[in-house]
Amino acid sequence: MNNAALAVSRYEQEYQQKLSTAEEVAATVKSGDHLCFPICAGEPTLFVKALAARKHELERVVVNQQHHLCPDYLTEESTPHIRVNSWFTSHVSRKAVQNGWADFVPNYFHEVPKLLREYWPVDIAGTVVSPMDEHGFFTCSLSVAYTMEAVKKANRVVVQVNPNAPRTHGNCHIHISDVDFIIETNDPIVELAIPPITPIEEAIGGYIAELIEDGSTLQLGIGGIPNAVCKALLKKRDLGIHTEMITDGMVDLMFSGAVNNSKKNLLPGKTLGTFALGTKRLYEFMNENPMIEMHPVDFTNNPYNIGQNDKVVAINATIEVDLLGQCCSESLGHVQWSGTGGQADFVRGANISRGGKSFITTAATAKNGTVSSIVPTLKPGAAVTTNKNDVDYVVTEFGVAKLRGQTARQRALNLINIAHPDFREELTAEARRMNRI
């Protein structure tokens, strides 16, 4: 047997020795332990469910995570046993955070690995991985973000091996020697359906697409507006992608040839992301695709790394914008809805970039047209996600308001001009009352 075959045999033997059930792994969790799970599709749900099943045997267990999938311990009666720190509040954790059953951790996405490193112990890190290769390596697949930092810091590492998890390239590999427990599953990877694009989203996407030049490097978020932008960019040329989230719309851009990453200064030729969520088509496209690299979020979302590329275009959504340009994208007044995520990271990266542009998008109204999304002042307690000094463009279905480099008076006038017509008179009166115009 040659050396390569011996190594494979050794790794396979080690794999079998570490193979466990989810229940066996959950039984190793002790009261007071701190656990860390990845974002979205990286959550090892079998382990999480097994842990939740024995929560009454535990006290003061802490879980650090963004975008939870399993709600089993995000309940009021769970709080003495398993307390969750939500680093970005999603539909699964939102009720728990709003009711005080879970805690919210304010953060910039690119700083999460550093915050974990400096402030939070990690007794156990768990993650979904692709199957082990002949060299003994798994990949973090769809969720790299802060996973690598958690694995590095953890006393014990749990991997949930799933053959449906695409094998990805980049800085996202975990070696069998760093793993303590292996759980196997063949469950389908969580998918995010592609919703139809609404007329409002199509209008906003069209405005943005007109301002995107050939050779731009894109960051696109989630939802109908980014999907509309992707659709409108299919005939552009030499686009690049440096983003946090890889989505289905990006697959269309790469297939069409609109994205080839040839003009990027940082990792030219590569589509760069830190996590992915979409359909099975996206996951199959990512599998063993050398055009796509997944890296930790302190690399992808570092504003200075983003800004190394020319013509960076960042597209993100908000809830409300005041007449000075402050954008609240994560709360309804004082009530936490989501989190800062990577919005501030990419807005600042676009500002650093030569020829960069950032777009904050919102429908002009909410609650069936009864509430304006452009307001004189933010609601009391509202979190400022993108501040007045960083904001560049704001876009609604009624047009584009340029704010960066503009006076407070110009900002107010530009924003009123893209507000819903039903609210422009009221906004004008309030602007005058505040001496904005």
GROMACS .gro file of C-alpha atoms in nm:
model
  437
    1MET     CA    1   0.000   0.000   0.000
    2ASN     CA    2   0.147   0.339  -0.100
    3ASN     CA    3   0.163   0.644   0.127
    4ALA     CA    4  -0.148   0.805  -0.022
    5ALA     CA    5  -0.353   0.493   0.032
    6LEU     CA    6  -0.223   0.461   0.387
    7ALA     CA    7  -0.328   0.818   0.461
    8VAL     CA    8  -0.678   0.758   0.322
    9SER     CA    9  -0.708   0.442   0.529
   10ARG     CA   10  -0.597   0.627   0.841
   11TYR     CA   11  -0.847   0.910   0.783
   12GLU     CA   12  -1.129   0.662   0.724
   13GLN     CA   13  -1.042   0.480   1.044
   14GLU     CA   14  -1.036   0.807   1.238
   15TYR     CA   15  -1.370   0.899   1.081
   16GLN     CA   16  -1.531   0.577   1.202
   17GLN     CA   17  -1.390   0.624   1.551
   18LYS     CA   18  -1.549   0.969   1.577
   19LEU     CA   19  -1.886   0.870   1.427
   20SER     CA   20  -2.168   0.935   1.676
   21THR     CA   21  -2.542   0.987   1.695
   22ALA     CA   22  -2.685   1.332   1.757
   23GLU     CA   23  -2.814   1.211   2.093
   24GLU     CA   24  -2.469   1.089   2.196
   25VAL     CA   25  -2.316   1.424   2.109
   26ALA     CA   26  -2.592   1.621   2.284
   27ALA     CA   27  -2.529   1.412   2.597
   28THR     CA   28  -2.178   1.560   2.621
   29VAL     CA   29  -2.314   1.915   2.669
   30LYS     CA   30  -2.284   2.028   3.031
   31SER     CA   31  -2.458   2.303   3.225
   32GLY     CA   32  -2.279   2.633   3.172
   33ASP     CA   33  -2.137   2.535   2.833
   34HIS     CA   34  -2.116   2.792   2.554
   35LEU     CA   35  -2.201   2.668   2.205
   36CYS     CA   36  -2.169   2.832   1.866
   37PHE     CA   37  -2.361   2.737   1.553
   38PRO     CA   38  -2.328   2.883   1.200
   39ILE     CA   39  -2.565   3.097   1.004
   40CYS     CA   40  -2.862   2.946   0.812
   41ALA     CA   41  -2.779   2.629   0.619
   42GLY     CA   42  -2.473   2.564   0.834
   43GLU     CA   43  -2.679   2.490   1.144
   44PRO     CA   44  -2.638   2.122   1.246
   45THR     CA   45  -3.010   2.071   1.304
   46LEU     CA   46  -2.986   1.708   1.421
   47PHE     CA   47  -2.751   1.813   1.700
   48VAL     CA   48  -2.962   2.119   1.780
   49LYS     CA   49  -3.283   1.916   1.808
   50ALA     CA   50  -3.114   1.653   2.024
   51LEU     CA   51  -2.978   1.928   2.250
   52ALA     CA   52  -3.323   2.087   2.277
   53ALA     CA   53  -3.474   1.749   2.368
   54ARG     CA   54  -3.266   1.735   2.687
   55LYS     CA   55  -3.277   2.105   2.774
   56HIS     CA   56  -3.451   2.042   3.110
   57GLU     CA   57  -3.142   1.852   3.224
   58LEU     CA   58  -2.927   2.163   3.170
   59GLU     CA   59  -2.884   2.509   3.318
   60ARG     CA   60  -2.722   2.827   3.185
   61VAL     CA   61  -2.618   2.686   2.847
   62VAL     CA   62  -2.551   2.971   2.603
   63VAL     CA   63  -2.583   2.947   2.223
   64ASN     CA   64  -2.428   3.213   1.998
   65GLN     CA   65  -2.567   3.222   1.644
   66GLN     CA   66  -2.707   3.423   1.355
   67HIS     CA   67  -3.013   3.324   1.152
   68HIS     CA   68  -3.144   3.022   1.340
   69LEU     CA   69  -3.327   2.735   1.169
   70CYS     CA   70  -3.453   2.531   1.464
   71PRO     CA   71  -3.693   2.705   1.707
   72ASP     CA   72  -3.698   2.422   1.964
   73TYR     CA   73  -3.521   2.612   2.245
   74LEU     CA   74  -3.623   2.967   2.148
   75THR     CA   75  -3.912   2.956   2.392
   76GLU     CA   76  -3.994   3.119   2.726
   77GLU     CA   77  -3.967   2.798   2.924
   78SER     CA   78  -3.623   2.728   2.774
   79THR     CA   79  -3.454   3.039   2.912
   80PRO     CA   80  -3.324   2.896   3.242
   81HIS     CA   81  -3.182   2.600   3.051
   82ILE     CA   82  -3.060   2.726   2.712
   83ARG     CA   83  -3.024   3.098   2.649
   84VAL     CA   84  -2.968   3.217   2.292
   85ASN     CA   85  -2.759   3.514   2.186
   86SER     CA   86  -2.900   3.618   1.851
   87TRP     CA   87  -2.642   3.803   1.642
   88PHE     CA   88  -2.904   3.871   1.372
   89THR     CA   89  -3.270   3.822   1.456
   90SER     CA   90  -3.455   3.611   1.200
   91HIS     CA   91  -3.812   3.485   1.171
   92VAL     CA   92  -3.718   3.192   1.397
   93SER     CA   93  -3.562   3.396   1.679
   94ARG     CA   94  -3.755   3.724   1.641
   95LYS     CA   95  -4.035   3.646   1.887
   96ALA     CA   96  -3.789   3.518   2.146
   97VAL     CA   97  -3.577   3.836   2.123
   98GLN     CA   98  -3.878   4.067   2.129
   99ASN     CA   99  -4.018   3.892   2.437
  100GLY     CA  100  -3.687   3.879   2.621
  101TRP     CA  101  -3.648   3.500   2.600
  102ALA     CA  102  -3.330   3.546   2.393
  103ASP     CA  103  -3.071   3.822   2.381
  104PHE     CA  104  -2.970   4.038   2.086
  105VAL     CA  105  -2.601   4.113   2.027
  106PRO     CA  106  -2.539   4.435   1.828
  107ASN     CA  107  -2.255   4.391   1.579
  108TYR     CA  108  -2.109   4.462   1.241
  109PHE     CA  109  -2.106   4.132   1.053
  110HIS     CA  110  -1.736   4.157   0.965
  111GLU     CA  111  -1.648   4.185   1.335
  112VAL     CA  112  -1.832   3.872   1.454
  113PRO     CA  113  -1.520   3.647   1.444
  114LYS     CA  114  -1.329   3.906   1.647
  115LEU     CA  115  -1.613   3.943   1.897
  116LEU     CA  116  -1.626   3.566   1.939
  117ARG     CA  117  -1.251   3.556   1.982
  118GLU     CA  118  -1.239   3.834   2.241
  119TYR     CA  119  -1.565   3.816   2.433
  120TRP     CA  120  -1.732   3.473   2.418
  121PRO     CA  121  -1.602   3.130   2.518
  122VAL     CA  122  -1.674   2.842   2.281
  123ASP     CA  123  -1.693   2.503   2.448
  124ILE     CA  124  -1.858   2.335   2.149
  125ALA     CA  125  -1.879   2.444   1.786
  126GLY     CA  126  -2.108   2.256   1.550
  127THR     CA  127  -2.152   2.289   1.176
  128VAL     CA  128  -2.280   2.122   0.861
  129VAL     CA  129  -2.000   2.007   0.630
  130SER     CA  130  -1.956   1.838   0.295
  131PRO     CA  131  -1.821   1.478   0.302
  132MET     CA  132  -1.454   1.423   0.383
  133ASP     CA  133  -1.213   1.405   0.090
  134GLU     CA  134  -0.915   1.171   0.047
  135HIS     CA  135  -0.693   1.419   0.230
  136GLY     CA  136  -0.912   1.422   0.541
  137PHE     CA  137  -1.075   1.759   0.477
  138PHE     CA  138  -1.439   1.862   0.506
  139THR     CA  139  -1.561   2.201   0.380
  140CYS     CA  140  -1.794   2.438   0.562
  141SER     CA  141  -1.997   2.438   0.241
  142LEU     CA  142  -2.273   2.702   0.252
  143SER     CA  143  -2.185   2.876   0.578
  144VAL     CA  144  -1.831   2.995   0.643
  145ALA     CA  145  -1.887   3.341   0.801
  146TYR     CA  146  -1.771   3.300   1.164
  147THR     CA  147  -1.767   2.917   1.157
  148MET     CA  148  -1.391   2.889   1.111
  149GLU     CA  149  -1.324   3.113   1.411
  150ALA     CA  150  -1.566   2.914   1.627
  151VAL     CA  151  -1.403   2.586   1.522
  152LYS     CA  152  -1.058   2.725   1.595
  153LYS     CA  153  -1.158   2.842   1.943
  154ALA     CA  154  -1.381   2.550   2.046
  155ASN     CA  155  -1.279   2.284   2.293
  156ARG     CA  156  -1.490   2.031   2.101
  157VAL     CA  157  -1.593   2.035   1.736
  158VAL     CA  158  -1.903   1.863   1.598
  159VAL     CA  159  -1.957   1.820   1.224
  160GLN     CA  160  -2.283   1.710   1.067
  161VAL     CA  161  -2.178   1.546   0.740
  162ASN     CA  162  -2.429   1.576   0.460
  163PRO     CA  163  -2.366   1.457   0.102
  164ASN     CA  164  -2.618   1.718  -0.014
  165ALA     CA  165  -2.392   1.997   0.112
  166PRO     CA  166  -2.185   2.128  -0.181
  167ARG     CA  167  -1.810   2.105  -0.159
  168THR     CA  168  -1.684   2.461  -0.183
  169HIS     CA  169  -1.350   2.627  -0.253
  170GLY     CA  170  -1.177   2.899  -0.054
  171ASN     CA  171  -1.075   2.933   0.311
  172CYS     CA  172  -1.340   2.696   0.441
  173HIS     CA  173  -1.178   2.361   0.520
  174ILE     CA  174  -1.182   2.159   0.843
  175HIS     CA  175  -0.951   1.862   0.889
  176ILE     CA  176  -1.061   1.536   1.048
  177SER     CA  177  -0.788   1.577   1.311
  178ASP     CA  178  -0.964   1.892   1.440
  179VAL     CA  179  -1.302   1.715   1.473
  180ASP     CA  180  -1.423   1.542   1.788
  181PHE     CA  181  -1.766   1.412   1.684
  182ILE     CA  182  -1.921   1.324   1.347
  183ILE     CA  183  -2.295   1.301   1.286
  184GLU     CA  184  -2.416   1.172   0.950
  185THR     CA  185  -2.736   1.272   0.774
  186ASN     CA  186  -2.882   1.269   0.425
  187ASP     CA  187  -3.152   1.528   0.494
  188PRO     CA  188  -3.219   1.787   0.221
  189ILE     CA  189  -3.038   2.115   0.271
  190VAL     CA  190  -3.273   2.398   0.364
  191GLU     CA  191  -3.382   2.594   0.056
  192LEU     CA  192  -3.508   2.946   0.000
  193ALA     CA  193  -3.771   2.971  -0.270
  194ILE     CA  194  -3.745   3.247  -0.529
  195PRO     CA  195  -4.052   3.473  -0.490
  196PRO     CA  196  -4.208   3.649  -0.788
  197ILE     CA  197  -4.083   4.002  -0.847
  198THR     CA  198  -4.346   4.266  -0.769
  199PRO     CA  199  -4.397   4.577  -0.987
  200ILE     CA  200  -4.247   4.794  -0.710
  201GLU     CA  201  -3.939   4.573  -0.686
  202GLU     CA  202  -3.902   4.569  -1.063
  203ALA     CA  203  -3.917   4.951  -1.074
  204ILE     CA  204  -3.655   4.988  -0.802
  205GLY     CA  205  -3.433   4.725  -0.962
  206GLY     CA  206  -3.458   4.905  -1.295
  207TYR     CA  207  -3.346   5.238  -1.149
  208ILE     CA  208  -3.043   5.075  -0.989
  209ALA     CA  209  -2.947   4.871  -1.296
  210GLU     CA  210  -2.933   5.189  -1.505
  211LEU     CA  211  -2.663   5.324  -1.272
  212ILE     CA  212  -2.449   5.009  -1.275
  213GLU     CA  213  -2.161   5.027  -1.520
  214ASP     CA  214  -1.988   4.743  -1.700
  215GLY     CA  215  -1.692   4.627  -1.490
  216SER     CA  216  -1.867   4.689  -1.157
  217THR     CA  217  -1.829   4.453  -0.860
  218LEU     CA  218  -2.160   4.364  -0.698
  219GLN     CA  219  -2.290   4.297  -0.350
  220LEU     CA  220  -2.651   4.185  -0.354
  221GLY     CA  221  -2.871   4.094  -0.062
  222ILE     CA  222  -3.181   3.882  -0.036
  223GLY     CA  223  -3.529   3.941  -0.177
  224GLY     CA  224  -3.719   4.069  -0.475
  225ILE     CA  225  -3.517   4.386  -0.537
  226PRO     CA  226  -3.179   4.208  -0.570
  227ASN     CA  227  -3.351   3.950  -0.790
  228ALA     CA  228  -3.490   4.229  -1.008
  229VAL     CA  229  -3.144   4.386  -1.032
  230CYS     CA  230  -2.992   4.054  -1.139
  231LYS     CA  231  -3.256   4.015  -1.408
  232ALA     CA  232  -3.186   4.365  -1.540
  233LEU     CA  233  -2.807   4.307  -1.551
  234LEU     CA  234  -2.798   4.001  -1.776
  235LYS     CA  235  -2.670   4.203  -2.072
  236LYS     CA  236  -2.398   4.386  -1.880
  237ARG     CA  237  -2.036   4.288  -1.924
  238ASP     CA  238  -1.732   4.214  -1.706
  239LEU     CA  239  -1.921   4.232  -1.378
  240GLY     CA  240  -1.774   4.085  -1.061
  241ILE     CA  241  -1.922   3.959  -0.738
  242HIS     CA  242  -1.783   4.030  -0.391
  243THR     CA  243  -2.071   3.973  -0.154
  244GLU     CA  244  -2.165   3.813   0.175
  245MET     CA  245  -2.452   3.603   0.045
  246ILE     CA  246  -2.445   3.390  -0.271
  247THR     CA  247  -2.793   3.370  -0.428
  248ASP     CA  248  -2.972   3.213  -0.723
  249GLY     CA  249  -2.977   3.539  -0.918
  250MET     CA  250  -2.598   3.535  -0.924
  251VAL     CA  251  -2.605   3.195  -1.094
  252ASP     CA  252  -2.797   3.351  -1.383
  253LEU     CA  253  -2.540   3.631  -1.407
  254MET     CA  254  -2.253   3.383  -1.418
  255PHE     CA  255  -2.427   3.157  -1.670
  256SER     CA  256  -2.506   3.451  -1.898
  257GLY     CA  257  -2.146   3.571  -1.900
  258ALA     CA  258  -2.239   3.905  -1.745
  259VAL     CA  259  -2.026   3.809  -1.444
  260ASN     CA  260  -1.673   3.692  -1.516
  261ASN     CA  261  -1.492   3.875  -1.232
  262SER     CA  262  -1.225   3.992  -1.474
  263LYS     CA  263  -1.212   4.353  -1.349
  264LYS     CA  264  -1.182   4.275  -0.979
  265ASN     CA  265  -0.863   4.378  -0.802
  266LEU     CA  266  -0.914   4.139  -0.508
  267LEU     CA  267  -0.928   3.772  -0.613
  268PRO     CA  268  -0.985   3.842  -0.983
  269GLY     CA  269  -1.172   3.567  -1.162
  270LYS     CA  270  -1.347   3.457  -0.841
  271THR     CA  271  -1.700   3.511  -0.712
  272LEU     CA  272  -1.651   3.572  -0.341
  273GLY     CA  273  -1.901   3.507  -0.060
  274THR     CA  274  -1.925   3.399   0.303
  275PHE     CA  275  -2.258   3.212   0.308
  276ALA     CA  276  -2.520   3.097   0.061
  277LEU     CA  277  -2.893   3.035   0.071
  278GLY     CA  278  -3.121   2.950  -0.218
  279THR     CA  279  -3.248   2.657  -0.417
  280LYS     CA  280  -3.101   2.318  -0.499
  281ARG     CA  281  -2.996   2.465  -0.835
  282LEU     CA  282  -2.768   2.711  -0.655
  283TYR     CA  283  -2.616   2.440  -0.437
  284GLU     CA  284  -2.546   2.215  -0.735
  285PHE     CA  285  -2.386   2.507  -0.920
  286MET     CA  286  -2.158   2.579  -0.624
  287ASN     CA  287  -2.042   2.220  -0.580
  288GLU     CA  288  -1.672   2.190  -0.672
  289ASN     CA  289  -1.700   2.515  -0.870
  290PRO     CA  290  -1.356   2.681  -0.871
  291MET     CA  291  -1.512   3.010  -0.988
  292ILE     CA  292  -1.673   3.052  -0.643
  293GLU     CA  293  -1.475   3.092  -0.322
  294MET     CA  294  -1.617   3.101   0.030
  295HIS     CA  295  -1.420   3.289   0.294
  296PRO     CA  296  -1.467   3.398   0.657
  297VAL     CA  297  -1.674   3.710   0.704
  298ASP     CA  298  -1.387   3.911   0.851
  299PHE     CA  299  -1.230   3.882   0.505
  300THR     CA  300  -1.534   3.919   0.278
  301ASN     CA  301  -1.702   4.197   0.474
  302ASN     CA  302  -1.398   4.395   0.579
  303PRO     CA  303  -1.472   4.738   0.425
  304TYR     CA  304  -1.108   4.785   0.325
  305ASN     CA  305  -1.104   4.453   0.140
  306ILE     CA  306  -1.429   4.542  -0.033
  307GLY     CA  307  -1.292   4.883  -0.127
  308GLN     CA  308  -0.990   4.735  -0.304
  309ASN     CA  309  -1.222   4.665  -0.597
  310ASP     CA  310  -1.319   4.949  -0.829
  311LYS     CA  311  -1.683   5.038  -0.898
  312VAL     CA  312  -1.823   4.843  -0.603
  313VAL     CA  313  -2.203   4.845  -0.605
  314ALA     CA  314  -2.374   4.759  -0.276
  315ILE     CA  315  -2.751   4.705  -0.269
  316ASN     CA  316  -2.936   4.672   0.061
  317ALA     CA  317  -3.286   4.729   0.197
  318THR     CA  318  -3.415   4.945   0.479
  319ILE     CA  319  -3.734   4.998   0.679
  320GLU     CA  320  -3.740   5.377   0.703
  321VAL     CA  321  -3.522   5.675   0.612
  322ASP     CA  322  -3.538   6.018   0.774
  323LEU     CA  323  -3.490   6.347   0.593
  324LEU     CA  324  -3.125   6.366   0.696
  325GLY     CA  325  -3.057   6.025   0.540
  326GLN     CA  326  -3.037   5.807   0.851
  327CYS     CA  327  -3.152   5.456   0.761
  328CYS     CA  328  -3.317   5.222   1.010
  329SER     CA  329  -3.296   4.876   0.856
  330GLU     CA  330  -3.334   4.652   1.160
  331SER     CA  331  -3.598   4.768   1.407
  332LEU     CA  332  -3.953   4.895   1.431
  333GLY     CA  333  -3.892   5.176   1.673
  334HIS     CA  334  -3.731   5.006   1.972
  335VAL     CA  335  -3.857   4.660   1.871
  336GLN     CA  336  -3.575   4.453   1.721
  337TRP     CA  337  -3.663   4.301   1.383
  338SER     CA  338  -3.335   4.181   1.229
  339GLY     CA  339  -2.982   4.320   1.267
  340THR     CA  340  -2.713   4.531   1.104
  341GLY     CA  341  -2.579   4.232   0.914
  342GLY     CA  342  -2.340   4.334   0.638
  343GLN     CA  343  -2.522   4.649   0.530
  344ALA     CA  344  -2.284   4.893   0.701
  345ASP     CA  345  -1.982   4.686   0.594
  346PHE     CA  346  -2.066   4.709   0.226
  347VAL     CA  347  -2.190   5.069   0.231
  348ARG     CA  348  -1.856   5.169   0.377
  349GLY     CA  349  -1.667   4.943   0.139
  350ALA     CA  350  -1.845   5.104  -0.157
  351ASN     CA  351  -1.754   5.448  -0.023
  352ILE     CA  352  -1.386   5.344  -0.010
  353SER     CA  353  -1.400   5.195  -0.361
  354ARG     CA  354  -1.293   5.409  -0.656
  355GLY     CA  355  -1.617   5.478  -0.844
  356GLY     CA  356  -1.819   5.286  -0.584
  357LYS     CA  357  -2.192   5.332  -0.525
  358SER     CA  358  -2.422   5.207  -0.252
  359PHE     CA  359  -2.799   5.189  -0.281
  360ILE     CA  360  -3.039   5.171   0.012
  361THR     CA  361  -3.379   5.056  -0.113
  362THR     CA  362  -3.732   5.069   0.023
  363ALA     CA  363  -4.086   5.072  -0.104
  364ALA     CA  364  -4.216   5.425  -0.060
  365THR     CA  365  -4.491   5.309   0.174
  366ALA     CA  366  -4.566   5.031   0.421
  367LYS     CA  367  -4.881   4.886   0.578
  368ASN     CA  368  -5.083   4.889   0.256
  369GLY     CA  369  -4.988   5.243   0.169
  370THR     CA  370  -5.086   5.397   0.502
  371VAL     CA  371  -4.734   5.472   0.626
  372SER     CA  372  -4.450   5.653   0.448
  373SER     CA  373  -4.109   5.487   0.455
  374ILE     CA  374  -3.949   5.829   0.419
  375VAL     CA  375  -4.010   6.013   0.744
  376PRO     CA  376  -3.916   6.348   0.902
  377THR     CA  377  -3.740   6.169   1.190
  378LEU     CA  378  -3.692   5.804   1.275
  379LYS     CA  379  -3.926   5.647   1.529
  380PRO     CA  380  -3.822   5.675   1.896
  381GLY     CA  381  -3.577   5.397   1.974
  382ALA     CA  382  -3.508   5.316   1.609
  383ALA     CA  383  -3.164   5.170   1.539
  384VAL     CA  384  -2.957   5.362   1.284
  385THR     CA  385  -2.809   5.092   1.060
  386THR     CA  386  -2.658   5.316   0.792
  387ASN     CA  387  -2.577   5.659   0.927
  388LYS     CA  388  -2.607   5.994   0.755
  389ASN     CA  389  -2.234   6.014   0.684
  390ASP     CA  390  -2.226   5.680   0.502
  391VAL     CA  391  -2.549   5.680   0.300
  392ASP     CA  392  -2.505   5.732  -0.075
  393TYR     CA  393  -2.822   5.667  -0.279
  394VAL     CA  394  -3.176   5.595  -0.156
  395VAL     CA  395  -3.414   5.436  -0.407
  396THR     CA  396  -3.792   5.388  -0.406
  397GLU     CA  397  -4.030   5.302  -0.689
  398PHE     CA  398  -4.056   5.678  -0.750
  399GLY     CA  399  -3.690   5.734  -0.826
  400VAL     CA  400  -3.336   5.778  -0.695
  401ALA     CA  401  -3.219   6.028  -0.433
  402LYS     CA  402  -2.849   6.108  -0.423
  403LEU     CA  403  -2.748   6.199  -0.066
  404ARG     CA  404  -2.373   6.158  -0.033
  405GLY     CA  405  -2.197   6.493  -0.067
  406GLN     CA  406  -2.527   6.681  -0.047
  407THR     CA  407  -2.632   6.943   0.208
  408ALA     CA  408  -2.902   6.865   0.464
  409ARG     CA  409  -3.140   7.085   0.261
  410GLN     CA  410  -3.062   6.903  -0.065
  411ARG     CA  411  -3.103   6.567   0.106
  412ALA     CA  412  -3.448   6.656   0.236
  413LEU     CA  413  -3.563   6.782  -0.104
  414ASN     CA  414  -3.422   6.479  -0.287
  415LEU     CA  415  -3.589   6.237  -0.046
  416ILE     CA  416  -3.925   6.414  -0.057
  417ASN     CA  417  -3.906   6.389  -0.437
  418ILE     CA  418  -3.896   6.006  -0.423
  419ALA     CA  419  -4.153   5.970  -0.145
  420HIS     CA  420  -4.504   5.855  -0.230
  421PRO     CA  421  -4.700   6.154  -0.368
  422ASP     CA  422  -4.962   6.114  -0.094
  423PHE     CA  423  -4.701   6.206   0.169
  424ARG     CA  424  -4.494   6.472  -0.004
  425GLU     CA  425  -4.696   6.769   0.122
  426GLU     CA  426  -4.681   6.645   0.480
  427LEU     CA  427  -4.306   6.577   0.453
  428THR     CA  428  -4.249   6.922   0.306
  429ALA     CA  429  -4.436   7.088   0.592
  430GLU     CA  430  -4.236   6.891   0.850
  431ALA     CA  431  -3.909   6.972   0.675
  432ARG     CA  432  -3.994   7.341   0.691
  433ARG     CA  433  -4.091   7.314   1.058
  434MET     CA  434  -3.751   7.160   1.133
  435ASN     CA  435  -3.574   7.422   0.917
  436ARG     CA  436  -3.449   7.148   0.685
  437ILE     CA  437  -3.571   7.345   0.383
   0.00000   0.00000   0.00000
